[in-house]
């Protein structure tokens, strides 16, 4: 064990304490093989990380299987989070939030993770029109059965978080313990409704991608084609419709110059900025390599000064994204349904 001192924070209104960094394993069994994943998990453990995050849909269960194998020896030292809701097959009732699927998905995850309980189970995304009461009741039953210790939500709008809190009070179900939004320097939109709702209802906030899918590392130069093998180089739809814009690349380069003048990497400054928000419980670091993961440790203990807060506010206004038209196609807005022609479907 190194002399590194990991800070721990309370997860919302719960009594659970989690490390300020959460190890995200979306790359495990995809772009990260088991040998490298083992080195990442060992480094996390040595640096005091006790929080690890996966999902059933990551590489269609292979990430969960790899995480299960890697945590076998010290399972009880970890706060293990996984997610359900995204379709695992094209057939009906192999996704979303019916009691049938929630029950089956949990059993499948327990088997893949080689554990008899899950510490935190997330509803992975919000689905318009889903019967939230059915989902809330099912999560309450899972908590009572001991198969999960807590439950949480991911990628939910602020008003839906409020609706879930109401249902929990009405049905006698424990409220979610956490929310996992997409929040970083280039996307401050969660500051409008999501973060205040979480604070009000006692949900811890565990944002993913503090480096904006790599843009805030400064690796993409304005006016130049992205490198081969990068997410933008693969023309991933989600990054191309959100972060990968000339204005955002210019902001990233300005932040890179500032971070380096402080002796930090751009990713460390971006992560420290997220952690400086007192509403945040932990930040998900989702590395592909050990080097990428260990870079995050340099963000811990970094103080963001009032002058730096003002600098960031001047680059990206509070509550806004870095540019107009910023819309993640994975989670589209639904406030204006498209009108259908008479007789159309």
CSV table of C-alpha atoms in Angstrom, one decimal:
chain,number,residue,atom,x,y,z
A,1,UNK,CA,0.0,0.0,0.0
A,2,UNK,CA,1.4,3.4,-1.0
A,3,UNK,CA,1.4,6.5,1.2
A,4,UNK,CA,-1.2,8.1,-1.1
A,5,UNK,CA,-4.1,9.5,0.9
A,6,UNK,CA,-7.5,9.0,-0.9
A,7,UNK,CA,-10.3,11.3,0.2
A,8,UNK,CA,-13.7,9.7,0.9
A,9,UNK,CA,-17.0,11.4,0.7
A,10,UNK,CA,-20.5,10.5,1.9
A,11,UNK,CA,-22.8,9.3,-0.9
A,12,UNK,CA,-25.7,11.7,-0.7
A,13,UNK,CA,-27.8,11.3,2.4
A,14,UNK,CA,-26.7,7.7,3.0
A,15,UNK,CA,-24.1,6.7,5.5
A,16,UNK,CA,-22.0,5.0,2.8
A,17,UNK,CA,-18.6,6.5,2.2
A,18,UNK,CA,-17.0,6.2,-1.2
A,19,UNK,CA,-13.6,7.3,-2.7
A,20,UNK,CA,-13.5,10.6,-4.5
A,21,UNK,CA,-12.6,8.6,-7.6
A,22,UNK,CA,-14.7,5.7,-8.8
A,23,UNK,CA,-13.2,3.2,-11.2
A,24,UNK,CA,-15.3,3.0,-14.4
A,25,UNK,CA,-15.0,-0.3,-16.3
A,26,UNK,CA,-16.8,0.4,-19.6
A,27,UNK,CA,-13.5,-0.4,-21.5
A,28,UNK,CA,-12.9,-3.7,-19.7
A,29,UNK,CA,-13.3,-6.7,-22.0
A,30,UNK,CA,-13.6,-4.3,-24.9
A,31,UNK,CA,-10.5,-2.1,-25.5
A,32,UNK,CA,-8.9,-3.2,-22.2
A,33,UNK,CA,-7.8,-6.8,-21.8
A,34,UNK,CA,-7.8,-8.7,-18.5
A,35,UNK,CA,-4.1,-8.3,-17.9
A,36,UNK,CA,-4.3,-4.5,-18.2
A,37,UNK,CA,-7.6,-4.4,-16.3
A,38,UNK,CA,-5.9,-6.4,-13.5
A,39,UNK,CA,-3.2,-3.8,-13.3
A,40,UNK,CA,-5.8,-1.0,-13.1
A,41,UNK,CA,-7.8,-2.6,-10.4
A,42,UNK,CA,-4.6,-3.3,-8.4
A,43,UNK,CA,-3.5,0.3,-8.7
A,44,UNK,CA,-7.0,1.5,-7.7
A,45,UNK,CA,-6.9,-0.7,-4.6
A,46,UNK,CA,-3.3,0.4,-3.7
A,47,UNK,CA,-4.4,4.1,-3.9
A,48,UNK,CA,-7.5,3.6,-1.7
A,49,UNK,CA,-10.2,3.5,-4.4
A,50,UNK,CA,-13.1,1.5,-2.9
A,51,UNK,CA,-15.8,2.3,-5.6
A,52,UNK,CA,-16.1,0.5,-8.9
A,53,UNK,CA,-18.7,0.9,-11.6
A,54,UNK,CA,-19.8,-1.4,-14.4
A,55,UNK,CA,-23.1,-2.3,-16.3
A,56,UNK,CA,-24.7,-5.3,-17.8
A,57,UNK,CA,-24.6,-3.8,-21.3
A,58,UNK,CA,-20.9,-3.1,-21.3
A,59,UNK,CA,-19.6,-5.6,-23.9
A,60,UNK,CA,-22.8,-7.5,-23.3
A,61,UNK,CA,-21.9,-8.8,-19.9
A,62,UNK,CA,-18.2,-9.4,-20.4
A,63,UNK,CA,-17.2,-6.3,-18.4
A,64,UNK,CA,-19.2,-7.6,-15.4
A,65,UNK,CA,-17.6,-11.0,-15.8
A,66,UNK,CA,-14.1,-9.5,-15.8
A,67,UNK,CA,-14.8,-7.3,-12.8
A,68,UNK,CA,-16.2,-10.3,-10.9
A,69,UNK,CA,-13.0,-12.3,-11.5
A,70,UNK,CA,-10.8,-9.4,-10.5
A,71,UNK,CA,-12.7,-8.6,-7.3
A,72,UNK,CA,-13.0,-12.2,-6.0
A,73,UNK,CA,-10.3,-12.0,-3.4
A,74,UNK,CA,-11.4,-8.7,-1.8
A,75,UNK,CA,-15.0,-8.4,-2.8
A,76,UNK,CA,-16.1,-6.9,0.6
A,77,UNK,CA,-13.6,-4.1,0.3
A,78,UNK,CA,-15.4,-2.7,-2.7
A,79,UNK,CA,-18.6,-0.7,-3.2
A,80,UNK,CA,-19.7,-2.5,-6.4
A,81,UNK,CA,-22.1,-0.7,-8.7
A,82,UNK,CA,-23.7,-2.0,-11.8
A,83,UNK,CA,-26.6,-1.0,-14.1
A,84,UNK,CA,-29.6,-2.4,-15.9
A,85,UNK,CA,-32.2,-1.2,-18.4
A,86,UNK,CA,-30.4,-1.1,-21.8
A,87,UNK,CA,-31.5,-3.9,-24.0
A,88,UNK,CA,-29.4,-7.1,-23.8
A,89,UNK,CA,-31.2,-8.7,-26.7
A,90,UNK,CA,-33.6,-7.6,-29.4
A,91,UNK,CA,-36.4,-9.7,-28.1
A,92,UNK,CA,-39.2,-8.1,-26.0
A,93,UNK,CA,-38.7,-8.0,-22.2
A,94,UNK,CA,-34.8,-8.1,-22.4
A,95,UNK,CA,-34.4,-4.5,-21.3
A,96,UNK,CA,-36.2,-1.5,-19.8
A,97,UNK,CA,-38.0,-1.7,-16.4
A,98,UNK,CA,-40.6,-4.4,-16.2
A,99,UNK,CA,-40.5,-6.4,-13.0
A,100,UNK,CA,-39.8,-9.5,-15.1
A,101,UNK,CA,-36.7,-8.0,-16.6
A,102,UNK,CA,-35.4,-6.2,-13.5
A,103,UNK,CA,-35.6,-9.5,-11.6
A,104,UNK,CA,-33.9,-11.5,-14.3
A,105,UNK,CA,-31.3,-8.9,-15.0
A,106,UNK,CA,-30.2,-8.8,-11.4
A,107,UNK,CA,-29.9,-12.5,-11.2
A,108,UNK,CA,-27.8,-12.4,-14.4
A,109,UNK,CA,-25.5,-9.7,-13.1
A,110,UNK,CA,-25.0,-11.5,-9.7
A,111,UNK,CA,-23.9,-14.6,-11.7
A,112,UNK,CA,-21.6,-12.7,-13.9
A,113,UNK,CA,-20.1,-10.7,-11.0
A,114,UNK,CA,-19.7,-13.9,-9.0
A,115,UNK,CA,-21.2,-12.2,-5.9
A,116,UNK,CA,-24.4,-12.7,-3.9
A,117,UNK,CA,-25.2,-9.0,-3.5
A,118,UNK,CA,-24.8,-5.7,-5.5
A,119,UNK,CA,-24.0,-2.6,-3.4
A,120,UNK,CA,-25.6,-0.1,-5.8
A,121,UNK,CA,-27.9,-1.0,-8.7
A,122,UNK,CA,-28.6,1.8,-11.2
A,123,UNK,CA,-31.5,2.2,-13.6
A,124,UNK,CA,-29.1,3.0,-16.5
A,125,UNK,CA,-31.3,5.5,-18.4
A,126,UNK,CA,-34.7,7.0,-18.4
A,127,UNK,CA,-37.3,5.7,-20.8
A,128,UNK,CA,-40.2,8.1,-21.6
A,129,UNK,CA,-43.5,6.4,-21.0
A,130,UNK,CA,-42.1,3.7,-18.7
A,131,UNK,CA,-44.2,2.9,-15.6
A,132,UNK,CA,-41.9,4.3,-12.9
A,133,UNK,CA,-44.0,2.9,-10.1
A,134,UNK,CA,-43.4,-0.7,-11.3
A,135,UNK,CA,-39.6,0.0,-11.4
A,136,UNK,CA,-39.6,1.6,-7.9
A,137,UNK,CA,-41.6,-1.2,-6.4
A,138,UNK,CA,-39.2,-3.8,-7.9
A,139,UNK,CA,-36.1,-1.9,-6.6
A,140,UNK,CA,-37.6,-1.7,-3.1
A,141,UNK,CA,-38.2,-5.5,-3.2
A,142,UNK,CA,-34.6,-6.1,-4.2
A,143,UNK,CA,-33.4,-4.0,-1.3
A,144,UNK,CA,-35.6,-5.9,1.1
A,145,UNK,CA,-34.4,-9.3,-0.3
A,146,UNK,CA,-30.7,-8.3,0.3
A,147,UNK,CA,-29.7,-8.8,-3.3
A,148,UNK,CA,-29.0,-5.1,-3.6
A,149,UNK,CA,-27.9,-2.8,-0.8
A,150,UNK,CA,-28.9,0.5,-2.5
A,151,UNK,CA,-30.3,1.6,-5.8
A,152,UNK,CA,-29.7,4.6,-8.0
A,153,UNK,CA,-30.5,6.3,-11.3
A,154,UNK,CA,-28.3,7.3,-14.3
A,155,UNK,CA,-29.1,9.8,-17.1
A,156,UNK,CA,-32.4,10.9,-15.6
A,157,UNK,CA,-33.8,14.4,-16.0
A,158,UNK,CA,-34.3,16.5,-12.9
A,159,UNK,CA,-38.1,16.3,-12.9
A,160,UNK,CA,-38.0,12.5,-13.2
A,161,UNK,CA,-35.7,12.4,-10.1
A,162,UNK,CA,-38.3,14.4,-8.3
A,163,UNK,CA,-41.0,12.0,-9.5
A,164,UNK,CA,-39.1,9.0,-8.2
A,165,UNK,CA,-38.6,10.7,-4.9
A,166,UNK,CA,-42.3,11.2,-4.6
A,167,UNK,CA,-43.1,7.6,-5.5
A,168,UNK,CA,-40.6,6.3,-2.9
A,169,UNK,CA,-42.3,8.4,-0.2
A,170,UNK,CA,-45.7,7.2,-1.3
A,171,UNK,CA,-44.7,3.5,-1.6
A,172,UNK,CA,-42.4,3.2,1.4
A,173,UNK,CA,-39.4,2.5,-0.7
A,174,UNK,CA,-35.9,3.8,0.1
A,175,UNK,CA,-34.9,6.7,-2.2
A,176,UNK,CA,-32.1,6.3,-4.7
A,177,UNK,CA,-28.8,6.8,-3.1
A,178,UNK,CA,-27.1,8.3,-6.2
A,179,UNK,CA,-27.5,9.8,-9.6
A,180,UNK,CA,-24.9,9.4,-12.4
A,181,UNK,CA,-25.2,12.3,-14.9
A,182,UNK,CA,-22.9,13.4,-17.7
A,183,UNK,CA,-21.3,16.5,-16.2
A,184,UNK,CA,-18.0,18.3,-17.0
A,185,UNK,CA,-16.5,21.6,-18.0
A,186,UNK,CA,-18.0,21.5,-21.5
A,187,UNK,CA,-21.5,20.3,-20.3
A,188,UNK,CA,-22.7,22.4,-17.4
A,189,UNK,CA,-26.4,21.8,-18.2
A,190,UNK,CA,-26.9,19.5,-15.2
A,191,UNK,CA,-26.4,22.5,-12.9
A,192,UNK,CA,-29.8,23.8,-13.9
A,193,UNK,CA,-32.1,21.0,-12.7
A,194,UNK,CA,-30.3,17.7,-12.1
A,195,UNK,CA,-27.7,18.7,-9.5
A,196,UNK,CA,-30.1,20.8,-7.4
A,197,UNK,CA,-32.7,18.0,-7.5
A,198,UNK,CA,-30.1,15.5,-6.3
A,199,UNK,CA,-29.0,17.9,-3.5
A,200,UNK,CA,-32.6,18.5,-2.4
A,201,UNK,CA,-33.6,14.8,-2.4
A,202,UNK,CA,-30.4,13.5,-0.9
A,203,UNK,CA,-28.9,11.7,-3.9
A,204,UNK,CA,-25.2,11.6,-4.2
A,205,UNK,CA,-23.9,12.7,-7.6
A,206,UNK,CA,-21.4,10.5,-9.4
A,207,UNK,CA,-20.7,12.1,-12.8
A,208,UNK,CA,-19.1,10.2,-15.7
A,209,UNK,CA,-16.6,11.5,-18.2
A,210,UNK,CA,-15.1,14.5,-16.4
A,211,UNK,CA,-12.7,14.9,-19.4
A,212,UNK,CA,-15.6,15.1,-21.9
A,213,UNK,CA,-14.9,11.8,-23.7
A,214,UNK,CA,-11.3,12.9,-24.0
A,215,UNK,CA,-11.7,16.4,-25.4
A,216,UNK,CA,-10.6,18.0,-22.1
A,217,UNK,CA,-7.3,16.1,-22.2
A,218,UNK,CA,-6.3,18.5,-25.0
A,219,UNK,CA,-5.5,15.7,-27.4
A,220,UNK,CA,-7.6,17.1,-30.2
A,221,UNK,CA,-6.1,20.1,-31.9
A,222,UNK,CA,-8.5,22.7,-33.4
A,223,UNK,CA,-8.5,22.6,-37.2
A,224,UNK,CA,-6.9,19.2,-37.4
A,225,UNK,CA,-8.3,15.8,-38.1
A,226,UNK,CA,-8.6,13.6,-35.0
A,227,UNK,CA,-6.0,10.8,-34.6
A,228,UNK,CA,-6.7,7.3,-35.7
A,229,UNK,CA,-7.9,5.1,-32.8
A,230,UNK,CA,-9.5,8.0,-30.9
A,231,UNK,CA,-13.2,8.2,-30.3
A,232,UNK,CA,-13.5,11.1,-32.6
A,233,UNK,CA,-11.3,9.4,-35.2
A,234,UNK,CA,-13.8,6.5,-35.2
A,235,UNK,CA,-16.5,9.1,-35.9
A,236,UNK,CA,-18.5,8.0,-32.8
A,237,UNK,CA,-21.9,9.6,-33.2
A,238,UNK,CA,-22.2,10.8,-29.6
A,239,UNK,CA,-18.9,12.7,-29.4
A,240,UNK,CA,-19.3,14.1,-32.9
A,241,UNK,CA,-22.7,15.6,-32.0
A,242,UNK,CA,-21.6,16.9,-28.6
A,243,UNK,CA,-18.0,17.6,-27.6
A,244,UNK,CA,-16.2,17.5,-30.9
A,245,UNK,CA,-16.8,21.1,-32.1
A,246,UNK,CA,-14.2,23.7,-33.0
A,247,UNK,CA,-15.3,26.0,-30.1
A,248,UNK,CA,-14.9,23.2,-27.6
A,249,UNK,CA,-11.5,22.3,-28.9
A,250,UNK,CA,-10.4,25.9,-28.6
A,251,UNK,CA,-11.7,26.0,-25.0
A,252,UNK,CA,-9.8,22.7,-24.3
A,253,UNK,CA,-6.5,24.2,-25.5
A,254,UNK,CA,-6.9,27.3,-23.4
A,255,UNK,CA,-7.5,25.1,-20.3
A,256,UNK,CA,-4.6,22.9,-21.3
A,257,UNK,CA,-2.3,25.9,-21.3
A,258,UNK,CA,-3.6,27.0,-17.9
A,259,UNK,CA,-3.3,23.5,-16.4
A,260,UNK,CA,0.2,23.0,-17.5
A,261,UNK,CA,1.2,26.4,-16.1
A,262,UNK,CA,0.0,25.0,-12.7
A,263,UNK,CA,2.0,21.8,-13.2
A,264,UNK,CA,-1.1,19.8,-13.9
A,265,UNK,CA,-2.3,17.8,-16.9
A,266,UNK,CA,-5.5,19.1,-18.6
A,267,UNK,CA,-7.4,16.0,-17.4
A,268,UNK,CA,-6.3,16.6,-13.8
A,269,UNK,CA,-7.6,20.2,-13.9
A,270,UNK,CA,-10.9,19.2,-15.5
A,271,UNK,CA,-11.4,16.4,-12.9
A,272,UNK,CA,-10.4,18.7,-10.0
A,273,UNK,CA,-13.0,21.2,-11.3
A,274,UNK,CA,-15.8,18.7,-11.1
A,275,UNK,CA,-14.7,17.5,-7.7
A,276,UNK,CA,-14.6,21.1,-6.4
A,277,UNK,CA,-18.4,21.2,-6.6
A,278,UNK,CA,-19.6,20.2,-3.1
A,279,UNK,CA,-22.7,18.4,-4.5
A,280,UNK,CA,-20.4,15.8,-6.1
A,281,UNK,CA,-19.8,12.6,-4.2
A,282,UNK,CA,-17.3,10.9,-6.5
A,283,UNK,CA,-16.2,11.1,-10.1
A,284,UNK,CA,-16.0,8.2,-12.5
A,285,UNK,CA,-12.6,7.6,-14.1
A,286,UNK,CA,-13.1,5.3,-17.0
A,287,UNK,CA,-9.7,4.4,-18.4
A,288,UNK,CA,-8.5,2.3,-21.2
A,289,UNK,CA,-5.0,2.0,-19.9
A,290,UNK,CA,-3.2,2.0,-16.5
A,291,UNK,CA,-1.5,5.3,-17.5
A,292,UNK,CA,-4.8,7.0,-18.2
A,293,UNK,CA,-6.2,5.8,-14.9
A,294,UNK,CA,-3.2,6.9,-12.8
A,295,UNK,CA,-3.3,10.4,-14.3
A,296,UNK,CA,-6.5,11.0,-12.4
A,297,UNK,CA,-4.8,10.7,-9.0
A,298,UNK,CA,-3.1,14.0,-9.7
A,299,UNK,CA,-6.5,15.7,-9.5
A,300,UNK,CA,-7.0,14.8,-5.9
A,301,UNK,CA,-6.3,17.6,-3.4
A,302,UNK,CA,-6.1,20.2,-6.2
A,303,UNK,CA,-7.9,23.4,-5.1
A,304,UNK,CA,-9.7,25.4,-7.7
A,305,UNK,CA,-9.3,29.1,-6.9
A,306,UNK,CA,-12.0,31.8,-7.2
A,307,UNK,CA,-10.0,33.2,-10.2
A,308,UNK,CA,-10.1,29.8,-11.9
A,309,UNK,CA,-13.9,29.5,-11.3
A,310,UNK,CA,-14.3,32.9,-13.0
A,311,UNK,CA,-12.1,31.8,-15.8
A,312,UNK,CA,-14.2,28.7,-16.4
A,313,UNK,CA,-17.4,30.7,-16.1
A,314,UNK,CA,-16.1,33.0,-18.9
A,315,UNK,CA,-15.4,30.0,-21.1
A,316,UNK,CA,-18.6,28.1,-20.4
A,317,UNK,CA,-21.5,29.9,-18.7
A,318,UNK,CA,-22.9,28.2,-15.6
A,319,UNK,CA,-25.8,25.9,-16.6
A,320,UNK,CA,-24.9,25.9,-20.3
A,321,UNK,CA,-22.9,23.7,-22.7
A,322,UNK,CA,-19.8,25.0,-24.5
A,323,UNK,CA,-21.8,25.7,-27.8
A,324,UNK,CA,-25.3,25.9,-29.0
A,325,UNK,CA,-26.9,22.8,-30.4
A,326,UNK,CA,-25.2,20.5,-27.8
A,327,UNK,CA,-27.5,17.4,-27.6
A,328,UNK,CA,-26.3,13.9,-26.8
A,329,UNK,CA,-28.2,11.6,-29.3
A,330,UNK,CA,-28.1,8.9,-26.8
A,331,UNK,CA,-30.4,10.9,-24.6
A,332,UNK,CA,-32.5,13.2,-26.8
A,333,UNK,CA,-34.7,16.0,-25.6
A,334,UNK,CA,-38.4,15.2,-25.6
A,335,UNK,CA,-40.1,18.6,-24.9
A,336,UNK,CA,-41.3,19.0,-28.5
A,337,UNK,CA,-42.6,15.8,-30.1
A,338,UNK,CA,-42.5,15.8,-33.9
A,339,UNK,CA,-45.9,16.3,-35.4
A,340,UNK,CA,-47.1,13.4,-37.4
A,341,UNK,CA,-48.9,13.6,-40.7
A,342,UNK,CA,-52.5,12.4,-40.8
A,343,UNK,CA,-52.5,8.7,-41.2
A,344,UNK,CA,-48.8,8.5,-40.5
A,345,UNK,CA,-47.2,6.2,-37.9
